[in-house]
mmCIF file of C-alpha atoms in Angstrom:
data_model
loop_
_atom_site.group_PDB
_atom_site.id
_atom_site.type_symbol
_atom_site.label_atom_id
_atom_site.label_comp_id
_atom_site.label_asym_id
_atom_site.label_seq_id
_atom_site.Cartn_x
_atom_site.Cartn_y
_atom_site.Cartn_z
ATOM 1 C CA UNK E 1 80.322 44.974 73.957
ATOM 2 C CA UNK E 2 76.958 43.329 74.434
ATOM 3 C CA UNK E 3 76.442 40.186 76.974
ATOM 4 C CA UNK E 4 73.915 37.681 77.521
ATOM 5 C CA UNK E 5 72.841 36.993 81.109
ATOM 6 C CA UNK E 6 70.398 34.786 82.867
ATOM 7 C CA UNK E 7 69.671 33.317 85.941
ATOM 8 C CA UNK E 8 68.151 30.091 87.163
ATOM 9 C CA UNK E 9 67.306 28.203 90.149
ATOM 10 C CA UNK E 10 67.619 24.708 90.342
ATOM 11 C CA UNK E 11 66.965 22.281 93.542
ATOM 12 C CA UNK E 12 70.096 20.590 93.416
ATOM 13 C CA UNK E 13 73.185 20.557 95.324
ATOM 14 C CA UNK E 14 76.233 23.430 93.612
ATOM 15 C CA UNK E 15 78.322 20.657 93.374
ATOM 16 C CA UNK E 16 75.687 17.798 91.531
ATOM 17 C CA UNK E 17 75.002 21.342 89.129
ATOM 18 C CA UNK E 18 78.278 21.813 88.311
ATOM 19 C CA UNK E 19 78.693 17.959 87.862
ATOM 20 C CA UNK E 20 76.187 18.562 85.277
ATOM 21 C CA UNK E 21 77.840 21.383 83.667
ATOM 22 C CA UNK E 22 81.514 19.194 83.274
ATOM 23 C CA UNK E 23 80.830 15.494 82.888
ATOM 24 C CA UNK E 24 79.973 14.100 79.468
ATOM 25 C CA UNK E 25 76.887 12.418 81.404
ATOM 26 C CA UNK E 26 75.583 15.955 82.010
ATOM 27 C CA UNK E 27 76.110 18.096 79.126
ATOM 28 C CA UNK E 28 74.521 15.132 76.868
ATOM 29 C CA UNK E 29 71.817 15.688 78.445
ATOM 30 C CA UNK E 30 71.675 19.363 79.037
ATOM 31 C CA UNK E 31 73.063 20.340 75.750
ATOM 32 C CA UNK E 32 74.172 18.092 72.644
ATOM 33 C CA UNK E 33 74.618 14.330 72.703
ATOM 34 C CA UNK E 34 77.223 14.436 70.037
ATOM 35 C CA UNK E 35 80.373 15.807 71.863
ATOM 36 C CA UNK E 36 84.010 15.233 72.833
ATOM 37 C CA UNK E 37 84.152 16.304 76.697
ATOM 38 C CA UNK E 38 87.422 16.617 79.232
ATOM 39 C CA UNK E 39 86.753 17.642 82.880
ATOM 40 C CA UNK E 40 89.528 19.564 83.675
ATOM 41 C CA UNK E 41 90.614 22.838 82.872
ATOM 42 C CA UNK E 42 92.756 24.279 79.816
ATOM 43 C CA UNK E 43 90.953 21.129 77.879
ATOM 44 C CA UNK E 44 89.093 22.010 74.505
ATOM 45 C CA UNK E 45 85.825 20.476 74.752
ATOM 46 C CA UNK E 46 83.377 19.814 71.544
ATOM 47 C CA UNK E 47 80.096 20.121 70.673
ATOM 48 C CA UNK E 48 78.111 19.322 67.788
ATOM 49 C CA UNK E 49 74.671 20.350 66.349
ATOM 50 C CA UNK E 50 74.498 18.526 63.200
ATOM 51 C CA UNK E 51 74.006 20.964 60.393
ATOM 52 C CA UNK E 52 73.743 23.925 62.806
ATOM 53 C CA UNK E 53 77.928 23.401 63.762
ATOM 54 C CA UNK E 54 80.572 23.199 66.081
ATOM 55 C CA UNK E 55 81.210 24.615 69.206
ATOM 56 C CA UNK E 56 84.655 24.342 70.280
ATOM 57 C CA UNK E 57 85.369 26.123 73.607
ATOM 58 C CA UNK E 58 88.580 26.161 76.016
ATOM 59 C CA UNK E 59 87.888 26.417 79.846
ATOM 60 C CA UNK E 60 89.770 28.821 81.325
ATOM 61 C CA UNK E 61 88.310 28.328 84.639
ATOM 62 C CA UNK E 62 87.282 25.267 86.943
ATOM 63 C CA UNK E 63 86.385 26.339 90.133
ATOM 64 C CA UNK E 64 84.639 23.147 91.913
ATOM 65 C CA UNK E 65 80.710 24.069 92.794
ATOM 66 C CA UNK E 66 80.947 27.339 91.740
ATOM 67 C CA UNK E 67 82.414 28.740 88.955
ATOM 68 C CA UNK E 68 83.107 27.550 85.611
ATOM 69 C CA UNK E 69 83.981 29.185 82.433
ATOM 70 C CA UNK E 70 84.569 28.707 78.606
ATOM 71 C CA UNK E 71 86.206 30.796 75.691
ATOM 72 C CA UNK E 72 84.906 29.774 72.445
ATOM 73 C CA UNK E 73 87.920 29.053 70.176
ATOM 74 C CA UNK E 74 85.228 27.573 67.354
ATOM 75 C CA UNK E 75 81.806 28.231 66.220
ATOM 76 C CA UNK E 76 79.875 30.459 64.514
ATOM 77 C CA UNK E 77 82.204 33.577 63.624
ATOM 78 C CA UNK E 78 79.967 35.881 66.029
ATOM 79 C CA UNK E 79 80.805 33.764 69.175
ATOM 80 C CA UNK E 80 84.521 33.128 68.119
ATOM 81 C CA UNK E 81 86.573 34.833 71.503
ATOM 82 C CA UNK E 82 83.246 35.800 73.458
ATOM 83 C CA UNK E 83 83.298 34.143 76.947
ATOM 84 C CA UNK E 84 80.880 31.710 78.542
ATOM 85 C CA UNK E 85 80.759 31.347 82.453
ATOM 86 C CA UNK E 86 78.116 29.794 85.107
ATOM 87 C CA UNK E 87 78.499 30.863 88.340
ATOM 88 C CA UNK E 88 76.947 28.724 91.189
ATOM 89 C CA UNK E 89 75.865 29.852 94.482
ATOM 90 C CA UNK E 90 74.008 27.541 97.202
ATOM 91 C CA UNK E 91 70.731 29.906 98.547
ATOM 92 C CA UNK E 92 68.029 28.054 101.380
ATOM 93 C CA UNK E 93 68.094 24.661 99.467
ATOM 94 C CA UNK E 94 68.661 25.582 95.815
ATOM 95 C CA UNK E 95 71.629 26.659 93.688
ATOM 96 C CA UNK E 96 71.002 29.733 91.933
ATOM 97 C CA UNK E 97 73.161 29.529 88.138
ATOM 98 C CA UNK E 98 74.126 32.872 86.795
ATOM 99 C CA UNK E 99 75.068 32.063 83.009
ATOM 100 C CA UNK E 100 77.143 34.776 80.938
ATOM 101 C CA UNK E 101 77.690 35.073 77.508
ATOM 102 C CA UNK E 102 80.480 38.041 76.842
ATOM 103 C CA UNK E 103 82.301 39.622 74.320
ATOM 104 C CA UNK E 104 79.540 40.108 71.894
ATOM 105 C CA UNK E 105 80.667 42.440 69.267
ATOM 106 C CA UNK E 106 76.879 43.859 68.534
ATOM 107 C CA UNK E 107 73.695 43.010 69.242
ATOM 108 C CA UNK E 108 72.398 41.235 65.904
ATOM 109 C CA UNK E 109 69.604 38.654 65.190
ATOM 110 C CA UNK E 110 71.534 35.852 65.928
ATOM 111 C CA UNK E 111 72.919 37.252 69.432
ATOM 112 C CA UNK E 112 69.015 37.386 69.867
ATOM 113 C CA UNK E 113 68.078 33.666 68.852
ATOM 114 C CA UNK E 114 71.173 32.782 71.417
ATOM 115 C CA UNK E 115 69.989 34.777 74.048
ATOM 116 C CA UNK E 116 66.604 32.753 73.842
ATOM 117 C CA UNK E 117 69.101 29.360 73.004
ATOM 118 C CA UNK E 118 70.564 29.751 76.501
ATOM 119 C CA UNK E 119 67.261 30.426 78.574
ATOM 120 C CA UNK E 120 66.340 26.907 76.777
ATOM 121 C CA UNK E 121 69.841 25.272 78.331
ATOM 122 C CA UNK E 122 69.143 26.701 81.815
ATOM 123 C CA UNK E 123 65.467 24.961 81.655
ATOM 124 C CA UNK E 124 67.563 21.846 80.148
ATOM 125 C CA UNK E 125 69.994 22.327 83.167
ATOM 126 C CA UNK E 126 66.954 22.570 86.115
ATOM 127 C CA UNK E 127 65.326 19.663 84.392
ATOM 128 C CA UNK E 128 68.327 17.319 84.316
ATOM 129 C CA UNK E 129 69.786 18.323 87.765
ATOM 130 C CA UNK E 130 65.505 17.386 89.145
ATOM 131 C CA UNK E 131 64.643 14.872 86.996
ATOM 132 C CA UNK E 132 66.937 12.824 85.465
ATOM 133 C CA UNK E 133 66.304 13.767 82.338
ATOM 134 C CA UNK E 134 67.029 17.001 80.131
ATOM 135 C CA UNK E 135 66.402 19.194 77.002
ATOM 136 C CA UNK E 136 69.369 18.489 74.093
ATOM 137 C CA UNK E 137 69.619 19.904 70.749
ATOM 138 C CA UNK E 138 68.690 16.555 69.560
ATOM 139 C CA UNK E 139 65.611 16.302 71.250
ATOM 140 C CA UNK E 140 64.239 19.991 70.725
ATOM 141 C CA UNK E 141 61.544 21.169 68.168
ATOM 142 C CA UNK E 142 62.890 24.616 66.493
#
């Protein structure tokens, strides 16, 4: 099985990251504007891209300022049971964010355009957590 991994470092706090990462505040800005969000684990959270879809994913873990994770239960038939999960870890001033994406079946053009997709979130993430102000889907060119 193929997995998509980055890293990013971001001057902020673990716990103002992962606030980022789990309030309905944070993902609108990091992610899509259009979605139904519950901060607390076994919840089903929702995210919309207008024509591009649904992202429906589960968390199965919630572990305050430093781990998080997500099982997608809905999306495009390529992510459907892959797992999502950002690991946070304070280091001299910054939190360093390890995103996953596993469970990929095969590595296949769209796996690629995702793999580039999440880099973009991460950036979104950084500039959010530093400035006040993020990346969405709405607000991208592609």
């Amino acid at each position: 099985m193929a997995a998509i991994e980055h890293i990013q470092y971001v001057n902020a706090t673990p716990a103002q990251v992962y606030d980022a990462l789990t309030s309905e505040r944070g993902l609108a800005e990091v992610w899509t504007d259009d979605l139904t969000v519950q901060a607390v684990q076994g919840a089903v959270n929702e995210f919309r891209f207008g024509e591009a879809g649904l992202v429906r994913v589960k968390i199965t873990e919630w572990l305050p300022r430093s781990r998080l994770a997500w099982r997608c239960l809905d999306s495009d038939p390529q992510w459907i049971g892959t797992q999502i999960s950002f690991d946070l870890e304070a280091r001299e001033g910054k939190t360093a964010v390890v995103l996953r994406h596993e469970g990929w079946r095969e590595v296949t053009e769209f796996y690629r355009w995702c793999n580039y997709n999440w880099a973009m979130f991460l950036y979104s993430l950084k500039s959010y957590c530093e400035e006040g102000v993020g990346l969405p889907f709405q607000r991208r060119r592609f």
